[in-house]
Amino acid sequence: MIAYVTVGADDIAKAEHFYSAFLPSLGYRLEEYHGDLSYILPEDPGQSSVQPDFYVKSPFNGQSASAGNGVMVAFQARSQKQVRDLHGAALAAGGTDDGQPGFRASYGPHFYVGYLRDPHGNKIALFSSDPDEPGRDG
């Protein structure tokens, strides 16, 4: 099981503005630790978290942060509308569009996804795959 995912950032304030535009709506709370950002999901007492925490940190080696080619972090939304809303909020908070929300022919008929780049170039996906919502084929 994945315990956490980390992306690098050179400007923590820009990263906080971007990620705080949508992660709290997905249930994450922000904790700051030594100047870095930790977005934590709540867990029931005595239970382990079922989804990973998400950390934004300055690289430990002191070098500039860079986005990995082929690396992406995906966050599951509750609905197609929430994907659209959060995609828009993330764009307004300094992200860049890397694929407008919608269905993709190469994925299942209910997989609705929008892609973004954070201010440091990290690729982020926001998706919903609720079979009770209208699918790609009608």
PDB file of C-alpha atoms in Angstrom:
ATOM      1  CA  MET A   1       0.000   0.000   0.000  1.00  0.00           C
ATOM      2  CA  ILE A   2       1.247   3.483  -0.781  1.00  0.00           C
ATOM      3  CA  ALA A   3       1.629   5.530   2.399  1.00  0.00           C
ATOM      4  CA  TYR A   4       2.422   8.916   0.869  1.00  0.00           C
ATOM      5  CA  VAL A   5       3.333  10.712  -2.344  1.00  0.00           C
ATOM      6  CA  THR A   6       5.781  13.621  -2.468  1.00  0.00           C
ATOM      7  CA  VAL A   7       6.334  16.271  -5.139  1.00  0.00           C
ATOM      8  CA  GLY A   8       9.068  18.862  -5.095  1.00  0.00           C
ATOM      9  CA  ALA A   9       8.581  22.612  -5.075  1.00  0.00           C
ATOM     10  CA  ASP A  10      10.962  25.560  -5.091  1.00  0.00           C
ATOM     11  CA  ASP A  11       8.269  28.049  -4.062  1.00  0.00           C
ATOM     12  CA  ILE A  12       6.249  26.579  -1.202  1.00  0.00           C
ATOM     13  CA  ALA A  13       3.895  29.593  -1.080  1.00  0.00           C
ATOM     14  CA  LYS A  14       2.899  29.105  -4.745  1.00  0.00           C
ATOM     15  CA  ALA A  15       2.506  25.382  -4.167  1.00  0.00           C
ATOM     16  CA  GLU A  16       0.304  25.987  -1.123  1.00  0.00           C
ATOM     17  CA  HIS A  17      -1.886  28.407  -3.103  1.00  0.00           C
ATOM     18  CA  PHE A  18      -2.296  25.819  -5.889  1.00  0.00           C
ATOM     19  CA  TYR A  19      -2.897  22.679  -3.821  1.00  0.00           C
ATOM     20  CA  SER A  20      -5.076  24.400  -1.225  1.00  0.00           C
ATOM     21  CA  ALA A  21      -7.402  25.447  -4.058  1.00  0.00           C
ATOM     22  CA  PHE A  22      -8.663  21.863  -4.416  1.00  0.00           C
ATOM     23  CA  LEU A  23      -7.275  19.351  -1.892  1.00  0.00           C
ATOM     24  CA  PRO A  24      -9.418  20.533   1.073  1.00  0.00           C
ATOM     25  CA  SER A  25     -12.515  19.894  -1.076  1.00  0.00           C
ATOM     26  CA  LEU A  26     -11.334  16.286  -1.398  1.00  0.00           C
ATOM     27  CA  GLY A  27     -11.042  15.906   2.376  1.00  0.00           C
ATOM     28  CA  TYR A  28      -7.358  16.747   2.900  1.00  0.00           C
ATOM     29  CA  ARG A  29      -6.273  19.016   5.741  1.00  0.00           C
ATOM     30  CA  LEU A  30      -3.048  20.990   5.554  1.00  0.00           C
ATOM     31  CA  GLU A  31      -0.290  20.621   8.100  1.00  0.00           C
ATOM     32  CA  GLU A  32       2.970  22.545   7.809  1.00  0.00           C
ATOM     33  CA  TYR A  33       6.125  20.902   9.074  1.00  0.00           C
ATOM     34  CA  HIS A  34       9.544  22.549   8.869  1.00  0.00           C
ATOM     35  CA  GLY A  35       8.274  24.857   6.119  1.00  0.00           C
ATOM     36  CA  ASP A  36       6.984  22.014   3.929  1.00  0.00           C
ATOM     37  CA  LEU A  37       3.359  21.089   3.237  1.00  0.00           C
ATOM     38  CA  SER A  38       1.626  17.893   4.324  1.00  0.00           C
ATOM     39  CA  TYR A  39      -1.903  17.278   3.050  1.00  0.00           C
ATOM     40  CA  ILE A  40      -3.363  14.619   5.315  1.00  0.00           C
ATOM     41  CA  LEU A  41      -6.567  12.621   5.030  1.00  0.00           C
ATOM     42  CA  PRO A  42      -8.540  11.993   8.217  1.00  0.00           C
ATOM     43  CA  GLU A  43      -8.487   8.502   9.640  1.00  0.00           C
ATOM     44  CA  ASP A  44     -10.741   6.818  12.138  1.00  0.00           C
ATOM     45  CA  PRO A  45      -9.200   6.149  15.560  1.00  0.00           C
ATOM     46  CA  GLY A  46      -7.374   2.817  15.535  1.00  0.00           C
ATOM     47  CA  GLN A  47      -7.555   2.571  11.727  1.00  0.00           C
ATOM     48  CA  SER A  48      -4.842   3.009   9.128  1.00  0.00           C
ATOM     49  CA  SER A  49      -5.365   5.479   6.316  1.00  0.00           C
ATOM     50  CA  VAL A  50      -6.570   3.798   3.124  1.00  0.00           C
ATOM     51  CA  GLN A  51      -5.287   6.523   0.814  1.00  0.00           C
ATOM     52  CA  PRO A  52      -1.869   8.115   0.801  1.00  0.00           C
ATOM     53  CA  ASP A  53      -0.993  11.473   2.279  1.00  0.00           C
ATOM     54  CA  PHE A  54       0.386  14.066  -0.132  1.00  0.00           C
ATOM     55  CA  TYR A  55       3.537  16.053   0.653  1.00  0.00           C
ATOM     56  CA  VAL A  56       5.002  19.106  -1.069  1.00  0.00           C
ATOM     57  CA  LYS A  57       8.624  19.684  -0.124  1.00  0.00           C
ATOM     58  CA  SER A  58      11.764  21.484  -1.109  1.00  0.00           C
ATOM     59  CA  PRO A  59      14.181  18.858  -2.456  1.00  0.00           C
ATOM     60  CA  PHE A  60      16.404  17.480   0.304  1.00  0.00           C
ATOM     61  CA  ASN A  61      19.507  17.657  -1.888  1.00  0.00           C
ATOM     62  CA  GLY A  62      19.236  21.448  -2.201  1.00  0.00           C
ATOM     63  CA  GLN A  63      18.844  21.284  -5.994  1.00  0.00           C
ATOM     64  CA  SER A  64      15.923  22.813  -7.892  1.00  0.00           C
ATOM     65  CA  ALA A  65      12.673  20.868  -7.975  1.00  0.00           C
ATOM     66  CA  SER A  66      11.822  19.279 -11.303  1.00  0.00           C
ATOM     67  CA  ALA A  67       8.856  17.312 -12.604  1.00  0.00           C
ATOM     68  CA  GLY A  68       9.437  13.680 -13.525  1.00  0.00           C
ATOM     69  CA  ASN A  69       8.737  12.703 -17.109  1.00  0.00           C
ATOM     70  CA  GLY A  70       5.845  10.235 -17.003  1.00  0.00           C
ATOM     71  CA  VAL A  71       5.107  10.915 -13.324  1.00  0.00           C
ATOM     72  CA  MET A  72       1.571  11.930 -12.370  1.00  0.00           C
ATOM     73  CA  VAL A  73      -0.472  12.051  -9.177  1.00  0.00           C
ATOM     74  CA  ALA A  74      -4.222  11.424  -9.503  1.00  0.00           C
ATOM     75  CA  PHE A  75      -6.859  12.549  -7.010  1.00  0.00           C
ATOM     76  CA  GLN A  76     -10.355  11.035  -7.050  1.00  0.00           C
ATOM     77  CA  ALA A  77     -13.273  13.458  -6.954  1.00  0.00           C
ATOM     78  CA  ARG A  78     -16.853  12.612  -6.011  1.00  0.00           C
ATOM     79  CA  SER A  79     -18.439  13.629  -9.316  1.00  0.00           C
ATOM     80  CA  GLN A  80     -17.837  14.953 -12.803  1.00  0.00           C
ATOM     81  CA  LYS A  81     -18.993  18.375 -11.636  1.00  0.00           C
ATOM     82  CA  GLN A  82     -16.440  18.335  -8.834  1.00  0.00           C
ATOM     83  CA  VAL A  83     -13.711  17.465 -11.359  1.00  0.00           C
ATOM     84  CA  ARG A  84     -14.708  20.519 -13.426  1.00  0.00           C
ATOM     85  CA  ASP A  85     -14.981  22.787 -10.382  1.00  0.00           C
ATOM     86  CA  LEU A  86     -11.654  21.731  -8.869  1.00  0.00           C
ATOM     87  CA  HIS A  87      -9.874  21.870 -12.232  1.00  0.00           C
ATOM     88  CA  GLY A  88     -11.066  25.462 -12.587  1.00  0.00           C
ATOM     89  CA  ALA A  89     -10.054  26.332  -9.020  1.00  0.00           C
ATOM     90  CA  ALA A  90      -6.585  24.873  -9.553  1.00  0.00           C
ATOM     91  CA  LEU A  91      -6.144  26.858 -12.785  1.00  0.00           C
ATOM     92  CA  ALA A  92      -7.184  30.039 -10.986  1.00  0.00           C
ATOM     93  CA  ALA A  93      -4.625  29.227  -8.277  1.00  0.00           C
ATOM     94  CA  GLY A  94      -1.648  29.176 -10.637  1.00  0.00           C
ATOM     95  CA  GLY A  95      -1.904  25.824 -12.386  1.00  0.00           C
ATOM     96  CA  THR A  96      -1.782  25.296 -16.132  1.00  0.00           C
ATOM     97  CA  ASP A  97      -4.172  23.180 -18.155  1.00  0.00           C
ATOM     98  CA  ASP A  98      -2.802  19.878 -19.417  1.00  0.00           C
ATOM     99  CA  GLY A  99      -6.135  18.462 -20.594  1.00  0.00           C
ATOM    100  CA  GLN A 100      -9.620  19.860 -20.009  1.00  0.00           C
ATOM    101  CA  PRO A 101     -12.047  17.711 -18.011  1.00  0.00           C
ATOM    102  CA  GLY A 102     -13.868  15.147 -20.081  1.00  0.00           C
ATOM    103  CA  PHE A 103     -13.954  11.552 -21.228  1.00  0.00           C
ATOM    104  CA  ARG A 104     -10.990   9.994 -23.009  1.00  0.00           C
ATOM    105  CA  ALA A 105     -11.464   7.348 -25.689  1.00  0.00           C
ATOM    106  CA  SER A 106      -8.621   5.238 -24.309  1.00  0.00           C
ATOM    107  CA  TYR A 107     -10.230   4.840 -20.845  1.00  0.00           C
ATOM    108  CA  GLY A 108     -13.442   3.234 -19.615  1.00  0.00           C
ATOM    109  CA  PRO A 109     -16.817   4.809 -20.428  1.00  0.00           C
ATOM    110  CA  HIS A 110     -17.228   6.358 -16.945  1.00  0.00           C
ATOM    111  CA  PHE A 111     -13.683   7.626 -16.413  1.00  0.00           C
ATOM    112  CA  TYR A 112     -13.993  11.435 -16.433  1.00  0.00           C
ATOM    113  CA  VAL A 113     -10.680  13.251 -15.986  1.00  0.00           C
ATOM    114  CA  GLY A 114      -8.977  16.636 -16.174  1.00  0.00           C
ATOM    115  CA  TYR A 115      -5.217  17.183 -16.182  1.00  0.00           C
ATOM    116  CA  LEU A 116      -3.147  20.052 -14.766  1.00  0.00           C
ATOM    117  CA  ARG A 117       0.416  21.087 -14.105  1.00  0.00           C
ATOM    118  CA  ASP A 118       1.197  22.674 -10.756  1.00  0.00           C
ATOM    119  CA  PRO A 119       3.355  25.834 -10.678  1.00  0.00           C
ATOM    120  CA  HIS A 120       6.483  23.637 -10.662  1.00  0.00           C
ATOM    121  CA  GLY A 121       5.446  21.426 -13.599  1.00  0.00           C
ATOM    122  CA  ASN A 122       4.216  18.380 -11.664  1.00  0.00           C
ATOM    123  CA  LYS A 123       1.366  16.645 -13.486  1.00  0.00           C
ATOM    124  CA  ILE A 124      -1.895  16.271 -11.560  1.00  0.00           C
ATOM    125  CA  ALA A 125      -5.080  14.433 -12.557  1.00  0.00           C
ATOM    126  CA  LEU A 126      -8.526  14.971 -11.073  1.00  0.00           C
ATOM    127  CA  PHE A 127     -10.942  12.175 -11.949  1.00  0.00           C
ATOM    128  CA  SER A 128     -14.315  10.618 -11.256  1.00  0.00           C
ATOM    129  CA  SER A 129     -15.470   7.184 -12.362  1.00  0.00           C
ATOM    130  CA  ASP A 130     -18.959   6.997 -10.842  1.00  0.00           C
ATOM    131  CA  PRO A 131     -21.031   4.493 -12.844  1.00  0.00           C
ATOM    132  CA  ASP A 132     -24.221   6.268 -11.698  1.00  0.00           C
ATOM    133  CA  GLU A 133     -23.291   9.387 -13.690  1.00  0.00           C
ATOM    134  CA  PRO A 134     -23.715   9.716 -17.464  1.00  0.00           C
ATOM    135  CA  GLY A 135     -20.919   7.981 -19.323  1.00  0.00           C
ATOM    136  CA  ARG A 136     -18.992   8.739 -22.471  1.00  0.00           C
ATOM    137  CA  ASP A 137     -21.397   6.696 -24.581  1.00  0.00           C
ATOM    138  CA  GLY A 138     -24.553   8.451 -23.403  1.00  0.00           C
TER     139      GLY A 138
END
